[in-house]
Amino acid sequence: MMTDPGWARRVRLQQLRTVLAVAQNSSLVKAGEELGLSQPAVSKILHEVEADLGVQLFVRTSRGTHTTPFGEMLANQAKAVFAQLSQVEQEIHNAREGLSGHVSVGALIAGSAQVLPQAVVRLHRLAPGIRTSIREGTYRQLVPALRQGELDMIVGRLPAHRYREGLVVEPFYQEEIHFIVRPGHQALSLRQPDLAALRQWPWILPLPDTTLRQMLEAAFHDLNLELPVAPCESLSVIGNRCMLLETDYICAFPARVIEPDVRAGLLARIDMAEPLFFGPVGVSLRKDSPLSKAAEALLRELRAAGREGLSLS
């Protein structure tokens, strides 16, 4: 059955809300309670949408109501629509109240160290009314939120190509990986430290699904080395820092993440015989989706902070 191309002009927001509520709750009853509708009313709306599109959106079972691939597709798009409408509503409210807007940013470990904080501070000095929300996470967590409009941008190491569909990326500078220990660690006395020599000490390794972990695994693999013993796997900068101060652990960080502690003498960097590069740090944005004025203002400050990061390389 061919879908009527005019459906996009006829669809009502209530229908999209209903599809999204059922998808999120996996229950007609709970969706109805959330929407203030009866279960028969929810069923009727779903039947209308399915009839208009000519596909089945949900499968009803004794264990609940679950999306089909078509239903998942429509629910994701509905979520993006409501996120964009919410953004417009917020911008109108801010303009009416004399505020300047709101920006939601996803932060990866390399971005949250210097570039993003510097940009937010500069932005606040120039436009105190702009509020910035920062959500830390991995690409797997943050990219879906960016695509669905929950985030305006992601700052950090640029994503691998498999994550770039529907995105545009802008690099700021190339980052190195630094190997960090407590002051006085025996590894600091090595004449030409390399990965093979550092395997004699325990490590704090990044989580397996992170870019930093994959790069470390590749570096050890290229030398035909097993990964070092790792009593802990963690991405917590604060937690890892505390553990390093109390143990002989070694931990790898993007250089600018830990640079202030090294400069202050609180932690020490092992001068490796061969540097290991982390890759480009920059910003990821949705393709063909205009930024709000507040997000554009933050992007300008990110570029300025990124140029300074480049000059430090």
Short mmCIF file of C-alpha atoms in Angstrom, two decimals:
data_model
loop_
_atom_site.label_atom_id
_atom_site.label_comp_id
_atom_site.label_asym_id
_atom_site.label_seq_id
_atom_site.Cartn_x
_atom_site.Cartn_y
_atom_site.Cartn_z
CA MET A 1 0.00 0.00 0.00
CA MET A 2 1.36 3.42 -0.97
CA THR A 3 1.38 6.05 1.76
CA ASP A 4 -0.50 9.24 0.99
CA PRO A 5 2.24 11.89 0.59
CA GLY A 6 -0.15 14.40 2.15
CA TRP A 7 -0.05 12.68 5.55
CA ALA A 8 2.73 14.97 6.78
CA ARG A 9 0.40 17.93 6.21
CA ARG A 10 -2.54 16.26 7.96
CA VAL A 11 -0.85 14.69 10.96
CA ARG A 12 -1.82 16.20 14.30
CA LEU A 13 0.54 16.78 17.21
CA GLN A 14 -1.81 14.75 19.40
CA GLN A 15 -1.22 11.75 17.16
CA LEU A 16 2.56 12.14 17.45
CA ARG A 17 2.29 12.57 21.22
CA THR A 18 0.27 9.38 21.43
CA VAL A 19 2.72 7.36 19.34
CA LEU A 20 5.62 8.64 21.45
CA ALA A 21 3.84 7.99 24.77
CA VAL A 22 2.97 4.41 23.82
CA ALA A 23 6.51 3.77 22.58
CA GLN A 24 8.03 5.09 25.80
CA ASN A 25 5.61 3.34 28.16
CA SER A 26 5.02 0.07 26.25
CA SER A 27 1.46 0.29 27.55
CA LEU A 28 -1.76 1.78 26.23
CA VAL A 29 -3.03 2.30 29.77
CA LYS A 30 0.06 4.14 31.00
CA ALA A 31 0.22 6.20 27.81
CA GLY A 32 -3.44 7.14 28.30
CA GLU A 33 -2.78 8.20 31.90
CA GLU A 34 0.15 10.35 30.77
CA LEU A 35 -1.93 11.98 28.02
CA GLY A 36 -5.20 12.23 29.94
CA LEU A 37 -6.94 9.92 27.47
CA SER A 38 -8.85 6.67 27.83
CA GLN A 39 -7.38 3.44 26.53
CA PRO A 40 -9.97 3.22 23.71
CA ALA A 41 -9.06 6.78 22.66
CA VAL A 42 -5.38 5.85 22.53
CA SER A 43 -6.16 2.73 20.48
CA LYS A 44 -8.28 4.76 18.08
CA ILE A 45 -5.50 7.28 17.49
CA LEU A 46 -2.96 4.52 16.85
CA HIS A 47 -5.30 2.82 14.36
CA GLU A 48 -5.77 6.14 12.56
CA VAL A 49 -2.03 6.69 12.20
CA GLU A 50 -1.39 3.09 11.12
CA ALA A 51 -4.19 3.31 8.56
CA ASP A 52 -2.85 6.59 7.19
CA LEU A 53 0.71 5.30 6.89
CA GLY A 54 -0.22 1.81 5.75
CA VAL A 55 2.13 0.10 8.21
CA GLN A 56 1.90 -1.51 11.63
CA LEU A 57 3.51 0.68 14.29
CA PHE A 58 2.95 -1.48 17.37
CA VAL A 59 2.61 -5.13 18.32
CA ARG A 60 0.13 -5.79 21.14
CA THR A 61 0.97 -8.76 23.38
CA SER A 62 0.00 -9.94 26.83
CA ARG A 63 3.23 -8.37 28.09
CA GLY A 64 2.60 -4.93 26.69
CA THR A 65 2.59 -2.91 23.51
CA HIS A 66 5.90 -2.73 21.66
CA THR A 67 7.10 -0.79 18.63
CA THR A 68 7.75 -2.39 15.28
CA PRO A 69 10.72 -0.99 13.30
CA PHE A 70 8.23 1.44 11.70
CA GLY A 71 6.94 2.47 15.10
CA GLU A 72 10.46 3.01 16.43
CA MET A 73 11.23 5.16 13.41
CA LEU A 74 8.15 7.35 13.89
CA ALA A 75 8.62 7.61 17.66
CA ASN A 76 12.22 8.81 17.22
CA GLN A 77 11.15 11.44 14.72
CA ALA A 78 8.28 12.54 16.98
CA LYS A 79 10.76 12.96 19.83
CA ALA A 80 12.91 15.18 17.60
CA VAL A 81 9.87 17.24 16.58
CA PHE A 82 8.88 17.93 20.18
CA ALA A 83 12.49 18.74 21.13
CA GLN A 84 12.58 21.36 18.35
CA LEU A 85 9.20 22.78 19.37
CA SER A 86 10.40 22.98 22.96
CA GLN A 87 13.48 24.86 21.78
CA VAL A 88 11.35 27.35 19.85
CA GLU A 89 9.09 27.82 22.86
CA GLN A 90 12.12 28.45 25.07
CA GLU A 91 13.59 30.96 22.61
CA ILE A 92 10.29 32.86 22.39
CA HIS A 93 10.04 32.89 26.17
CA ASN A 94 13.60 34.13 26.49
CA ALA A 95 13.06 36.89 23.92
CA ARG A 96 9.87 37.99 25.71
CA GLU A 97 11.60 38.00 29.09
CA GLY A 98 14.74 39.69 27.85
CA LEU A 99 16.87 36.58 28.32
CA SER A 100 19.37 35.28 25.84
CA GLY A 101 18.65 31.59 25.45
CA HIS A 102 19.80 28.13 26.42
CA VAL A 103 22.39 25.76 24.96
CA SER A 104 22.63 22.01 25.61
CA VAL A 105 26.08 20.54 25.05
CA GLY A 106 27.33 16.97 25.09
CA ALA A 107 30.85 16.73 26.51
CA LEU A 108 33.43 14.02 25.93
CA ILE A 109 36.45 13.76 28.20
CA ALA A 110 38.77 15.79 25.95
CA GLY A 111 36.21 18.56 25.45
CA SER A 112 35.24 18.91 29.09
CA ALA A 113 38.83 19.55 30.18
CA GLN A 114 39.62 23.00 28.77
CA VAL A 115 37.94 24.02 25.52
CA LEU A 116 34.32 23.80 26.69
CA PRO A 117 34.82 25.33 30.16
CA GLN A 118 36.83 28.21 28.65
CA ALA A 119 34.15 28.84 26.04
CA VAL A 120 31.31 28.78 28.60
CA VAL A 121 33.13 31.26 30.86
CA ARG A 122 33.77 33.62 27.95
CA LEU A 123 30.19 33.32 26.78
CA HIS A 124 28.83 34.14 30.23
CA ARG A 125 31.01 37.25 30.40
CA LEU A 126 29.69 38.44 27.03
CA ALA A 127 26.08 37.32 27.46
CA PRO A 128 25.23 36.59 31.12
CA GLY A 129 21.67 35.59 30.20
CA ILE A 130 22.68 32.52 28.21
CA ARG A 131 22.39 29.30 30.22
CA THR A 132 24.49 26.29 29.28
CA SER A 133 23.65 22.68 30.20
CA ILE A 134 26.50 20.16 29.90
CA ARG A 135 25.92 16.41 29.67
CA GLU A 136 28.97 14.16 29.89
CA GLY A 137 29.01 10.74 28.26
CA THR A 138 30.34 8.57 25.44
CA TYR A 139 29.54 8.81 21.73
CA ARG A 140 27.13 5.91 22.07
CA GLN A 141 25.18 7.92 24.65
CA LEU A 142 25.48 11.41 23.21
CA VAL A 143 25.16 11.04 19.42
CA PRO A 144 21.51 9.79 19.53
CA ALA A 145 20.63 12.75 21.77
CA LEU A 146 22.29 15.13 19.28
CA ARG A 147 20.43 13.62 16.32
CA GLN A 148 17.10 13.86 18.15
CA GLY A 149 17.61 17.53 19.03
CA GLU A 150 18.16 17.04 22.75
CA LEU A 151 21.68 18.44 22.37
CA ASP A 152 22.83 21.37 20.25
CA MET A 153 26.37 20.06 19.83
CA ILE A 154 29.00 17.64 21.16
CA VAL A 155 32.46 18.87 22.14
CA GLY A 156 35.43 16.52 22.37
CA ARG A 157 37.38 14.13 20.20
CA LEU A 158 35.70 13.96 16.82
CA PRO A 159 33.70 10.76 16.24
CA ALA A 160 34.73 7.84 14.10
CA HIS A 161 33.08 7.76 10.67
CA ARG A 162 30.49 5.20 11.77
CA TYR A 163 29.01 7.83 14.10
CA ARG A 164 29.02 10.72 11.60
CA GLU A 165 25.86 10.00 9.61
CA GLY A 166 23.71 13.15 9.64
CA LEU A 167 26.45 15.16 11.39
CA VAL A 168 29.06 17.74 10.44
CA VAL A 169 32.32 17.93 12.38
CA GLU A 170 34.79 20.77 12.86
CA PRO A 171 38.27 20.05 14.25
CA PHE A 172 40.03 22.51 16.57
CA TYR A 173 43.40 20.89 17.32
CA GLN A 174 45.22 17.55 17.59
CA GLU A 175 45.53 16.06 21.06
CA GLU A 176 48.15 13.73 22.54
CA ILE A 177 47.71 10.97 25.11
CA HIS A 178 49.76 11.47 28.28
CA PHE A 179 50.62 8.69 30.73
CA ILE A 180 50.21 9.94 34.28
CA VAL A 181 51.46 8.73 37.68
CA ARG A 182 51.99 10.12 41.16
CA PRO A 183 55.16 12.16 41.82
CA GLY A 184 58.01 9.84 42.83
CA HIS A 185 56.68 6.87 40.83
CA GLN A 186 59.48 4.49 39.74
CA ALA A 187 58.37 4.73 36.08
CA LEU A 188 59.58 8.34 36.05
CA SER A 189 63.19 7.10 36.37
CA LEU A 190 63.04 5.02 33.16
CA ARG A 191 65.48 6.33 30.54
CA GLN A 192 63.32 5.63 27.49
CA PRO A 193 59.92 4.52 28.74
CA ASP A 194 57.67 2.69 26.31
CA LEU A 195 54.47 0.66 26.58
CA ALA A 196 56.36 -2.59 27.07
CA ALA A 197 58.23 -1.17 30.06
CA LEU A 198 55.08 0.29 31.60
CA ARG A 199 53.31 -3.09 31.68
CA GLN A 200 55.15 -4.00 34.91
CA TRP A 201 52.88 -1.65 36.88
CA PRO A 202 49.08 -1.87 37.30
CA TRP A 203 46.92 0.49 35.27
CA ILE A 204 43.60 2.25 35.38
CA LEU A 205 42.18 1.56 31.92
CA PRO A 206 39.32 3.47 30.23
CA LEU A 207 36.02 1.65 29.75
CA PRO A 208 35.98 -0.83 26.83
CA ASP A 209 33.48 1.09 24.65
CA THR A 210 35.47 4.35 24.68
CA THR A 211 37.74 5.75 21.99
CA LEU A 212 40.65 6.12 24.42
CA ARG A 213 40.44 2.42 25.38
CA GLN A 214 40.31 1.34 21.74
CA MET A 215 43.36 3.46 20.94
CA LEU A 216 45.31 1.98 23.83
CA GLU A 217 44.34 -1.54 22.80
CA ALA A 218 45.51 -0.83 19.25
CA ALA A 219 48.81 0.62 20.49
CA PHE A 220 49.56 -2.45 22.62
CA HIS A 221 48.37 -4.80 19.85
CA ASP A 222 50.67 -3.15 17.30
CA LEU A 223 53.59 -4.05 19.58
CA ASN A 224 52.28 -7.61 20.09
CA LEU A 225 51.71 -6.84 23.75
CA GLU A 226 48.87 -7.85 26.04
CA LEU A 227 47.10 -5.09 27.90
CA PRO A 228 48.58 -4.39 31.34
CA VAL A 229 46.90 -5.65 34.50
CA ALA A 230 44.08 -3.21 35.32
CA PRO A 231 42.55 -3.41 38.81
CA CYS A 232 40.12 -0.67 37.75
CA GLU A 233 38.39 0.49 34.56
CA SER A 234 37.16 4.05 34.82
CA LEU A 235 36.58 7.30 32.93
CA SER A 236 36.18 9.36 36.10
CA VAL A 237 38.84 12.07 36.01
CA ILE A 238 38.32 12.89 39.69
CA GLY A 239 38.27 9.26 40.80
CA ASN A 240 41.27 8.29 38.69
CA ARG A 241 43.23 11.27 39.99
CA CYS A 242 42.58 10.21 43.60
CA MET A 243 43.60 6.62 42.92
CA LEU A 244 46.84 7.72 41.23
CA LEU A 245 47.84 9.76 44.26
CA GLU A 246 47.49 6.72 46.55
CA THR A 247 48.96 3.93 44.38
CA ASP A 248 51.53 2.97 41.75
CA TYR A 249 48.84 2.86 39.06
CA ILE A 250 49.39 4.35 35.61
CA CYS A 251 46.55 6.09 33.79
CA ALA A 252 46.24 7.52 30.26
CA PHE A 253 44.55 10.88 29.74
CA PRO A 254 44.08 13.29 26.83
CA ALA A 255 46.85 15.81 27.51
CA ARG A 256 44.76 18.86 28.39
CA VAL A 257 42.54 16.91 30.77
CA ILE A 258 45.31 16.50 33.29
CA GLU A 259 47.65 19.36 32.30
CA PRO A 260 46.75 21.65 35.26
CA ASP A 261 47.61 18.93 37.82
CA VAL A 262 50.90 18.15 36.06
CA ARG A 263 51.82 21.83 35.83
CA ALA A 264 51.08 22.26 39.55
CA GLY A 265 53.22 19.24 40.46
CA LEU A 266 50.31 17.27 41.90
CA LEU A 267 50.75 14.52 39.30
CA ALA A 268 53.59 13.63 36.95
CA ARG A 269 53.78 12.78 33.24
CA ILE A 270 55.93 9.94 31.94
CA ASP A 271 58.04 11.21 29.01
CA MET A 272 57.43 8.44 26.49
CA ALA A 273 60.04 7.49 23.90
CA GLU A 274 57.29 7.67 21.24
CA PRO A 275 54.25 9.96 21.66
CA LEU A 276 50.77 8.53 21.21
CA PHE A 277 48.24 10.80 19.53
CA PHE A 278 44.62 10.94 20.68
CA GLY A 279 43.28 12.57 17.52
CA PRO A 280 41.41 15.76 16.62
CA VAL A 281 39.36 17.59 19.24
CA GLY A 282 36.47 19.70 17.98
CA VAL A 283 32.71 20.05 17.74
CA SER A 284 30.02 17.83 16.18
CA LEU A 285 26.75 19.37 14.94
CA ARG A 286 23.57 18.18 13.23
CA LYS A 287 23.72 18.55 9.47
CA ASP A 288 21.18 20.92 7.88
CA SER A 289 19.80 21.99 11.27
CA PRO A 290 20.23 25.69 12.11
CA LEU A 291 21.55 26.60 15.54
CA SER A 292 19.78 28.98 17.88
CA LYS A 293 21.44 32.35 18.41
CA ALA A 294 22.60 31.21 21.84
CA ALA A 295 24.18 28.06 20.37
CA GLU A 296 25.83 30.12 17.63
CA ALA A 297 27.32 32.38 20.30
CA LEU A 298 28.76 29.41 22.18
CA LEU A 299 30.14 27.95 18.94
CA ARG A 300 32.03 31.20 18.29
CA GLU A 301 33.62 31.00 21.75
CA LEU A 302 34.45 27.32 21.24
CA ARG A 303 36.27 28.18 18.02
CA ALA A 304 38.23 30.90 19.81
CA ALA A 305 39.17 28.54 22.65
CA GLY A 306 40.01 25.87 20.08
CA ARG A 307 42.42 28.21 18.26
CA GLU A 308 44.18 28.81 21.56
CA GLY A 309 44.33 25.03 22.08
CA LEU A 310 45.97 24.74 18.66
CA SER A 311 48.58 27.35 19.58
CA LEU A 312 49.46 25.30 22.69
CA SER A 313 50.17 22.16 20.65
#
